[in-house]
XYZ file of C-alpha atoms in Angstrom:
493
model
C 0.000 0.000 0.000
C 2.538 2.546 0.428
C 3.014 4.047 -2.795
C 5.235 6.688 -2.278
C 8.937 7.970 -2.255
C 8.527 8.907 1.691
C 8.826 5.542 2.820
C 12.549 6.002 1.659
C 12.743 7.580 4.883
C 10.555 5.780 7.047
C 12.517 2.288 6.625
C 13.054 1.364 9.743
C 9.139 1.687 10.630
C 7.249 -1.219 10.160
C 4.705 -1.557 7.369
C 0.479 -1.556 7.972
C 0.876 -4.910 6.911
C 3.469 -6.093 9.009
C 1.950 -4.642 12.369
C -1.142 -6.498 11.304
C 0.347 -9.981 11.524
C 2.523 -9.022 14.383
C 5.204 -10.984 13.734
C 5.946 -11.225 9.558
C 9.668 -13.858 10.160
C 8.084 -16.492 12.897
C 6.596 -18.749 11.329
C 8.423 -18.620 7.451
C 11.136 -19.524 5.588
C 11.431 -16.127 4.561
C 15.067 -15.248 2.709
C 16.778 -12.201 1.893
C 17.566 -11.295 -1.657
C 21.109 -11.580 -1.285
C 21.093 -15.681 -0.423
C 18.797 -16.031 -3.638
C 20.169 -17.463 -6.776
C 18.906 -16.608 -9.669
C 17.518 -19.874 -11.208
C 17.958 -18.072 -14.625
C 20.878 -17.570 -14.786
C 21.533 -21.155 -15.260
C 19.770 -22.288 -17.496
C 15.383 -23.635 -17.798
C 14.146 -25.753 -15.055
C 13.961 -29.625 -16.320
C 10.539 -30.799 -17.416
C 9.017 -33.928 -16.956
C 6.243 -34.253 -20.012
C 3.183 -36.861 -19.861
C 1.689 -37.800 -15.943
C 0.735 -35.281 -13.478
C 0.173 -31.462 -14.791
C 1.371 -30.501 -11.440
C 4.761 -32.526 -10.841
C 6.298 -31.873 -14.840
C 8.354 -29.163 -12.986
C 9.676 -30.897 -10.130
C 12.626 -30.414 -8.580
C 12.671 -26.414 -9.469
C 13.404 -23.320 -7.379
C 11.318 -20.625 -7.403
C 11.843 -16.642 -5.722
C 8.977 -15.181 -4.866
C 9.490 -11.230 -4.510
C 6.579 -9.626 -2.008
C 5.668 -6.840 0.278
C 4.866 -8.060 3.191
C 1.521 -9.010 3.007
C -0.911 -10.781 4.987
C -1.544 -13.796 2.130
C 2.727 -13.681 1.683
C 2.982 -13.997 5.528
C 0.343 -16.645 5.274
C 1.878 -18.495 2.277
C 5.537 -18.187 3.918
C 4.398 -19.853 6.975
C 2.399 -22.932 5.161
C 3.878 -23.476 1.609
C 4.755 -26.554 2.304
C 1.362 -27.676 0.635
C 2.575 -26.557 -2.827
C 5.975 -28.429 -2.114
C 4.316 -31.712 -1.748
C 1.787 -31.349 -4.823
C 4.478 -30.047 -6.950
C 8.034 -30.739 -6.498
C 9.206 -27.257 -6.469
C 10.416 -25.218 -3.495
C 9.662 -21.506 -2.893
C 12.013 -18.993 -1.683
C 10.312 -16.019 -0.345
C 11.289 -12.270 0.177
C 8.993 -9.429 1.987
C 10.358 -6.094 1.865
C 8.633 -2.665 1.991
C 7.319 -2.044 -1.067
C 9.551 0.641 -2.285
C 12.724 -2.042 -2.318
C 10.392 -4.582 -3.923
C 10.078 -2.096 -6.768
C 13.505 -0.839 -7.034
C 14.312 -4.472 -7.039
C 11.849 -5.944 -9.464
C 12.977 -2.692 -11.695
C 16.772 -3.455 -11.812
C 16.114 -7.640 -12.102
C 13.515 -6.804 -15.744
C 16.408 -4.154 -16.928
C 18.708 -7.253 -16.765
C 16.737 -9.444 -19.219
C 16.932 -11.964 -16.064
C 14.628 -13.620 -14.120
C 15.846 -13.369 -10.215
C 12.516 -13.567 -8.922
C 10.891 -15.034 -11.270
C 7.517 -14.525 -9.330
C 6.821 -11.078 -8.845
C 3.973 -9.263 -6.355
C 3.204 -6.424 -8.913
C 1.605 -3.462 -7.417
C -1.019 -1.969 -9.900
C 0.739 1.619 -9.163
C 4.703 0.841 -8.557
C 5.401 -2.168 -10.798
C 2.255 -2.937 -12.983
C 1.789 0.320 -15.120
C 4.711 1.313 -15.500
C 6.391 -2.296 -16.100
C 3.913 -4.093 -17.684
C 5.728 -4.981 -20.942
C 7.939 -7.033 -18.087
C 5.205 -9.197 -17.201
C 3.912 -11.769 -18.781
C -0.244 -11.891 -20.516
C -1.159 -14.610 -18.221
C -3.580 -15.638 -21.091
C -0.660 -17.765 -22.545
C -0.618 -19.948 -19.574
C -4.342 -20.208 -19.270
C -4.763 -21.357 -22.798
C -1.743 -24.068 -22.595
C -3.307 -27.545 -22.428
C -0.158 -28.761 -20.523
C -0.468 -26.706 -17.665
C -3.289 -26.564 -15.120
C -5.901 -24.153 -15.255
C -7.211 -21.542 -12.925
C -9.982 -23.156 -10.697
C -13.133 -21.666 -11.324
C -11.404 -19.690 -14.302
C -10.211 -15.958 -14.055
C -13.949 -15.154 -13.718
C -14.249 -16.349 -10.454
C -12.091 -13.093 -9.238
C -13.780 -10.237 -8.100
C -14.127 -8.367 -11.392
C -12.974 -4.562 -10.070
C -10.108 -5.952 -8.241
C -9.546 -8.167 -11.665
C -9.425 -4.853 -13.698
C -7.704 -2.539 -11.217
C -4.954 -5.235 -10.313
C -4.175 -7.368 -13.438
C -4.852 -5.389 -16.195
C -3.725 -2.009 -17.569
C -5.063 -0.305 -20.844
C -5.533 -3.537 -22.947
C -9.117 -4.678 -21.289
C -8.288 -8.200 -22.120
C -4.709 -8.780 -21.150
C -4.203 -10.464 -17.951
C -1.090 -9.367 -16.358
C -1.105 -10.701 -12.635
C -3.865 -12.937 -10.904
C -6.012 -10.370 -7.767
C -3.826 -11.962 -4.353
C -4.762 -9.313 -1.566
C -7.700 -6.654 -1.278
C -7.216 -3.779 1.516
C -10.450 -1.859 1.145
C -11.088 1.493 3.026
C -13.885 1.158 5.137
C -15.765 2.657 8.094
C -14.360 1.532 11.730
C -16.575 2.524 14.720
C -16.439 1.582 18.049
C -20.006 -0.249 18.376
C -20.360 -0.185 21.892
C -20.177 3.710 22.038
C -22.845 3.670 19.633
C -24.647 1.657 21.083
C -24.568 3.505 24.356
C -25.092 6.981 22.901
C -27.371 6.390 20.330
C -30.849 7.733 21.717
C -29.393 10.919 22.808
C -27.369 11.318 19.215
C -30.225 10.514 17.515
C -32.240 13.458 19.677
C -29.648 15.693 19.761
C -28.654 15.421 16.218
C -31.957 14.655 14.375
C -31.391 11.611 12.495
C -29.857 7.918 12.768
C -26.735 8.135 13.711
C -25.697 4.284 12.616
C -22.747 4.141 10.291
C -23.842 2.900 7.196
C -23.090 3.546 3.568
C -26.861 6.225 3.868
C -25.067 8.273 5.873
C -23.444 11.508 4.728
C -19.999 13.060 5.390
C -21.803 15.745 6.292
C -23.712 13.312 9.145
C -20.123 11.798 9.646
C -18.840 15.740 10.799
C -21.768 15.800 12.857
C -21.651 12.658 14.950
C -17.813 13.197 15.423
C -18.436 16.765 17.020
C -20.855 15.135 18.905
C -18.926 12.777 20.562
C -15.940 15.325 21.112
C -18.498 17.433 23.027
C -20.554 15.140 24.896
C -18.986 11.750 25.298
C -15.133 13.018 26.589
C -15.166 10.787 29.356
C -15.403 7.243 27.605
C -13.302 8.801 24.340
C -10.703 11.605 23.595
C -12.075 12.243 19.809
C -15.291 11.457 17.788
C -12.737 10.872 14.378
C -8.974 10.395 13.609
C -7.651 10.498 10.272
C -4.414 9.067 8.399
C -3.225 12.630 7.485
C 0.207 12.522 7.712
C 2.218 14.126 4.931
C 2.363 10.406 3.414
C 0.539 8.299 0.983
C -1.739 7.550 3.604
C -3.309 11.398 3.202
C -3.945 11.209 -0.306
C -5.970 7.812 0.313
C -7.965 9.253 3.360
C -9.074 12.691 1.176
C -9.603 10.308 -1.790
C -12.325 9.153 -0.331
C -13.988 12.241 0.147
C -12.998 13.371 -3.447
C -14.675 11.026 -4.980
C -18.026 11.463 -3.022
C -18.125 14.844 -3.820
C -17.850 14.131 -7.561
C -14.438 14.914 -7.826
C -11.428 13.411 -9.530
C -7.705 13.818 -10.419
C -8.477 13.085 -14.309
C -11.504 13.166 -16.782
C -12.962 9.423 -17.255
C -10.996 9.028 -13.484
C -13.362 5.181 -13.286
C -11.626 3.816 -16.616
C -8.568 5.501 -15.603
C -8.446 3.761 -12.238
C -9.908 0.563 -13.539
C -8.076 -0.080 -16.675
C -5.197 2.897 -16.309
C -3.930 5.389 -18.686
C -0.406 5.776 -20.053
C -1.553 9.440 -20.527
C -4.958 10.662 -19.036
C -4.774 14.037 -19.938
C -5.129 17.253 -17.548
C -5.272 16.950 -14.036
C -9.033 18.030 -12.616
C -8.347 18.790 -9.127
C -9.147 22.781 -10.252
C -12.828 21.404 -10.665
C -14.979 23.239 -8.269
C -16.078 19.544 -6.655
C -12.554 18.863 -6.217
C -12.101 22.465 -4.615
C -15.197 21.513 -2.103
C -14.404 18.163 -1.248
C -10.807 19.397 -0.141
C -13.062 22.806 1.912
C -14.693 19.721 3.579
C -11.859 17.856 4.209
C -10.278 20.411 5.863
C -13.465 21.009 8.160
C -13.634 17.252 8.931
C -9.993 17.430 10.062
C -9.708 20.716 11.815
C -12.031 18.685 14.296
C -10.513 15.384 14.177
C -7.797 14.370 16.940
C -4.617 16.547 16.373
C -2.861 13.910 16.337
C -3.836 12.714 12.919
C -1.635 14.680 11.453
C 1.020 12.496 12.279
C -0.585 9.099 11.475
C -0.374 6.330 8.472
C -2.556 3.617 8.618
C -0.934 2.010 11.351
C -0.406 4.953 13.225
C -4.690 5.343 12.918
C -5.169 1.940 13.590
C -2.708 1.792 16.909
C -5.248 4.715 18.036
C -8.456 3.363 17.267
C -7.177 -0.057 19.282
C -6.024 2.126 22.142
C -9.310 3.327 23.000
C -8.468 7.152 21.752
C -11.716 7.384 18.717
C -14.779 7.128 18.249
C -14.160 5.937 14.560
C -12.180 6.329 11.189
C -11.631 5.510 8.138
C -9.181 2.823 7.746
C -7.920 -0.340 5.775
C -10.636 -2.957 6.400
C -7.517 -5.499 7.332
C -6.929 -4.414 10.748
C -10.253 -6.218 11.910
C -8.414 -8.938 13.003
C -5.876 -6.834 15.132
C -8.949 -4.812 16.658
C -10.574 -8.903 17.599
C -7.282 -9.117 19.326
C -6.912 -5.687 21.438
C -10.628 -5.267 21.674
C -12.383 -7.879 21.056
C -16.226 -7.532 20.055
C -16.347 -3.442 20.366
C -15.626 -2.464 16.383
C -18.091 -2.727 14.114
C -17.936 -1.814 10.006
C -19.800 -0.135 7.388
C -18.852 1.159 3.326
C -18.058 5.037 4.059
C -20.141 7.625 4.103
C -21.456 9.356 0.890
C -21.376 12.942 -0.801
C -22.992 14.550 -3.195
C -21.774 12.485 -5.782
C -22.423 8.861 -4.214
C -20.071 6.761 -1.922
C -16.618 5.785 -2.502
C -14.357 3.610 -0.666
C -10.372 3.797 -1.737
C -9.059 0.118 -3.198
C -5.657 -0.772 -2.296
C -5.231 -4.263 -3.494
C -2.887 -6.101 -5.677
C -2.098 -9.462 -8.005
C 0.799 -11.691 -8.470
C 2.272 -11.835 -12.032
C 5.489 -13.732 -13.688
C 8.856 -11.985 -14.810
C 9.091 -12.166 -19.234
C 12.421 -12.642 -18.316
C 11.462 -15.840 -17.423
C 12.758 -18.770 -19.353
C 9.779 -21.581 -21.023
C 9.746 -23.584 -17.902
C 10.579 -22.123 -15.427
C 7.128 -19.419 -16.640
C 5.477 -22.708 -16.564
C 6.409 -23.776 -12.655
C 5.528 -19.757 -12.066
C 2.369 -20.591 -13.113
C 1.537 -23.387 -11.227
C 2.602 -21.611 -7.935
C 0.387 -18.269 -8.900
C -2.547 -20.416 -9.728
C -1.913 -22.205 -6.449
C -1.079 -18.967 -4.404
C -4.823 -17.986 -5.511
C -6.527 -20.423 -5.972
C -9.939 -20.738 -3.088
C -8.397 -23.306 -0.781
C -5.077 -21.636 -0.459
C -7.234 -18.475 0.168
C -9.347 -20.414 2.699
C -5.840 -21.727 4.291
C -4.990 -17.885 4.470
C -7.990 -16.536 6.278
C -7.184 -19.550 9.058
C -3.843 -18.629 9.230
C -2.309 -17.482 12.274
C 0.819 -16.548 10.792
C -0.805 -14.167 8.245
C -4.664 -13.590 6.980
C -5.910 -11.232 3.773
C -9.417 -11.291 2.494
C -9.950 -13.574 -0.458
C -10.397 -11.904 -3.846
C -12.663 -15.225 -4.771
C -15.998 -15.212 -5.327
C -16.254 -18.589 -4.289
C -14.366 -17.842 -1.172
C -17.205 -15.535 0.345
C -20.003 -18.162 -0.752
C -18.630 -20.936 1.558
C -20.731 -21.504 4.330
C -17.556 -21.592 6.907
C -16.632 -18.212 5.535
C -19.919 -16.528 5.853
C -20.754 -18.310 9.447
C -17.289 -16.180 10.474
C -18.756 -12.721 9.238
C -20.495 -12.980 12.916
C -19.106 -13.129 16.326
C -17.531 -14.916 17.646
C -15.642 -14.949 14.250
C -12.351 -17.808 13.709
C -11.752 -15.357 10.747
C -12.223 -12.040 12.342
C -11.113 -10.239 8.734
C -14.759 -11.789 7.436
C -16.620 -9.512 10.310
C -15.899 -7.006 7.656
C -17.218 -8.688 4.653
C -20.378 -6.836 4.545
C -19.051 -3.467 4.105
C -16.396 -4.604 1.901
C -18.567 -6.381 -0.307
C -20.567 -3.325 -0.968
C -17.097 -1.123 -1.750
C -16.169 -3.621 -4.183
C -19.474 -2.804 -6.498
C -18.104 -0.797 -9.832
C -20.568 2.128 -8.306
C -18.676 2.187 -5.157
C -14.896 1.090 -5.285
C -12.140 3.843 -5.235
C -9.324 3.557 -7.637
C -6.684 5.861 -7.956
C -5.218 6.185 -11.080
C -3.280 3.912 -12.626
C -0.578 5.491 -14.603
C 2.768 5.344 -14.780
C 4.035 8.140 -13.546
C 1.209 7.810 -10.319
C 4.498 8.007 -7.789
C 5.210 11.555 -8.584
C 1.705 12.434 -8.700
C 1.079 10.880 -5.242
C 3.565 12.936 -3.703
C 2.558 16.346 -5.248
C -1.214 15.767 -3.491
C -0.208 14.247 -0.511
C 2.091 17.049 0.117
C 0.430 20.071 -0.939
C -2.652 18.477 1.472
C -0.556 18.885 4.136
C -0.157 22.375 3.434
C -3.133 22.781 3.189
C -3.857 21.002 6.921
C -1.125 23.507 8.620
C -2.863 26.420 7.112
C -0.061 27.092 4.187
C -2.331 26.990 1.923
C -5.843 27.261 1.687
C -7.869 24.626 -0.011
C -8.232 26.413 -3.175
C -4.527 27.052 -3.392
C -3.869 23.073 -1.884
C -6.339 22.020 -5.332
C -4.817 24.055 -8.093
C -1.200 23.830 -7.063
C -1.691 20.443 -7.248
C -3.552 20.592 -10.654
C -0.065 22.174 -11.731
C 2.452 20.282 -10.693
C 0.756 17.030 -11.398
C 0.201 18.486 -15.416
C 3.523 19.258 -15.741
C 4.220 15.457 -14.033
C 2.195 14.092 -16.801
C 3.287 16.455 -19.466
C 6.601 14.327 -18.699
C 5.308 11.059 -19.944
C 6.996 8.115 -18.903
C 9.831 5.791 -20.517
C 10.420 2.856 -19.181
């Protein structure tokens, strides 16, 4: 998820991903880059043709380059399974996701194929780096190797789009593996104390839901500040830190409003751009959703101004909010902390609707890749996704994820755990997320290549814009600016 240059500098923090597992190196045989060989350089993988689909590739070595991931921390602990169906070992890396980039980056410049599996976020790796991936199609259609189970249409079709494929609406470039979804986190027993006098005092239902407006959200929030100070500090905190984390959290309210960074911004974000024209935060939605924003967060906790995700997520555990917006993974660290007192809903809407920001991402295969050794990459991806691996994940106590299967949510173990008491605490948020996922609902930023720089342009004129620098007009059309002159660039890769 983090998408920008700033966690350069943050390297030594761990990642919202990692904090969610707790403990990422327990329970894997997780290696670091240097002690991996790169099976390429050597020469294919030996095939085995005629018997089992699965074993033809036995006796291979794969490297597996990730962020660290709930599914990766999930796979590294428990991929023993593949071993025995297939023959081939799996060497695993997790890094933050700025080294996996830099590293996937410098391994498809060498016309090698170090890792020759690659975790390919849509933003980092996919857009611009695409002609360095493989069309999965290939694989699909090849009689000798197994097939996807259920076939590519059992993924969730948005996260299909906005993870796998860029421009070309029918290449395939990486299979959906992980889904963080922003969602609605409030502390249901607060509500459910307060809620006749809210509901007086403020004149209408104050349950989160996806009806509500951010206008209602402003209201309930003061509310709490005001009248509820000795059970909770603040009625809202925010992930507003001059970080990729800001630009998600005003997404959200961007898009309600009607807003966008580009013209055609749901085919943009779906599908991606390599150039989507001029930058349409100047738009007088865009201008009000970022007037609102900076209402919302001039009542918020202070503190949000120096939170991520995890930072957000540390304070909702601690007892410190009322609610937030936040990455719907960290359900299973608030079943942990505080077990039974956060409930979920989609986010609240604007003028324009609902939106709720999509951070997910897919798995794809180095081009570098030699015949076979693409062909054991495949089994392993197909495996790494396929609905009883992603059942194995949400058990998991090494890792977790949300499934990006259809079939996954329709199993009646999987839906029992969407109530308490919940052996898959991540599925208590399945009915929010569900909803986000629609094509109506789902925030995607855009997907274009040169999305890094952009990122860091909003992010940081937003936080102007929070310290009173810069006043949300100025905040929107500086922005608009330097993000033109980003795109003006283009991109090589």
């Amino acid at each position: 998820m983090d998408r920008d240059s700033s966690r350069l500098s943050d390297s030594s923090r761990p990642s919202r991903r990692e904090v969610l597992r707790g403990t990422l190196a327990a329970g894997a045989s997780l290696s670091l880059a240097g002690a991996l060989g790169s099976c390429g350089a050597h020469g294919d993988v030996r095939r085995v043709r005629g018997g089992d689909q699965w074993r033809q590739f036995q006796g291979a070595t794969l490297n597996f380059i990730s962020e660290n991931t709930a599914p990766t921390a999930a796979i590294a602990a428990n991929v023993r399974p593949f071993t025995d169906l297939t023959g081939i070992n799996v060497k695993i890396v997790t890094l933050e996701l700025n080294a996996v980039t830099q590293r996937v980056a410098l391994d498809l410049a060498s016309g090698g194929a170090e890792y020759q599996v690659i975790y390919a976020d849509p933003y980092q790796i996919l857009a611009p780096y695409r002609k360095g991936l493989v069309d999965l199609r290939t694989l699909q259609a090849d009689p000798s190797l197994p097939k996807v189970p259920g076939g590519v249409g059992d993924f969730i079709p948005t996260q299909l789009d906005a993870a796998g494929r860029f421009v070309d609406p029918h290449a395939i470039y990486t299979l959906p593996y992980d889904a963080p979804t922003m969602i609605w986190h409030y502390r249901r027993d607060l509500f459910d104390q307060y809620h006749a006098r809210m509901a007086h005092d403020l004149g209408f239902d104050p349950t989160p839901g996806g009806d509500r407006t951010w206008e209602e959200y402003f209201k309930i929030a003061q509310w709490f500040n005001k009248n509820a100070r000795s059970d909770v500090a603040y009625g809202t905190g925010h992930q507003a830190r001059q970080h990729d984390s800001l630009m998600n959290d005003f997404s959200n309210v961007l898009w309600s409003y009607g807003g966008d960074y580009f013209d055609n911004g749901k085919q943009v974000g779906r599908l991606g751009a390599q150039d989507p024209g001029p930058c349409r935060l100047d738009s007088a939605a865009a201008i009000a959703a970022a007037r609102f924003y900076d209402r919302l967060l001039a009542i918020a906790d202070p503190a949000s101004r120096t939170w991520d995700w995890d930072g957000l997520g540390a304070a909702m555990r601690a007892g410190r909010l009322a609610m937030c917006p936040n990455w719907h993974e960290y359900a299973a660290t608030n079943e942990q902390v505080i077990p039974g007192k956060v409930d979920y809903a989609p986010l609240p809407k604007g003028p324009a609707g609902t939106a709720n920001m999509y951070g997910g991402t897919g798995v794809g295969i180095n081009a570098n890749t030699r015949p076979h050794e693409r062909g054991a990459a495949w089994l392993f991806i197909v495996w790494a996704t396929a609905p009883a691996t992603q059942l194995a994940d949400l058990k998991s106590k090494a890792g977790g994820g949300t499934p990006t299967r259809t079939s996954v949510y329709q199993m009646p173990e999987v839906r029992a755990a969407e109530k308490r008491p919940s052996s898959m605490p991540n599925m208590l948020t399945a009915p929010a997320v569900t909803q986000a996922w629609r094509p109506d609902r789902i925030g995607l930023r855009p997907k274009i290549p040169m999305w890094n720089e952009c990122d860091t342009a909003i992010f940081t004129q937003l936080s102007r814009m929070l310290t009173g620098e810069a006043s949300p007009e100025e905040a929107m059309r500086s922005t608009k600016k330097r993000i033109d002159r980003i795109v003006a660039r283009g991109w090589v890769a």
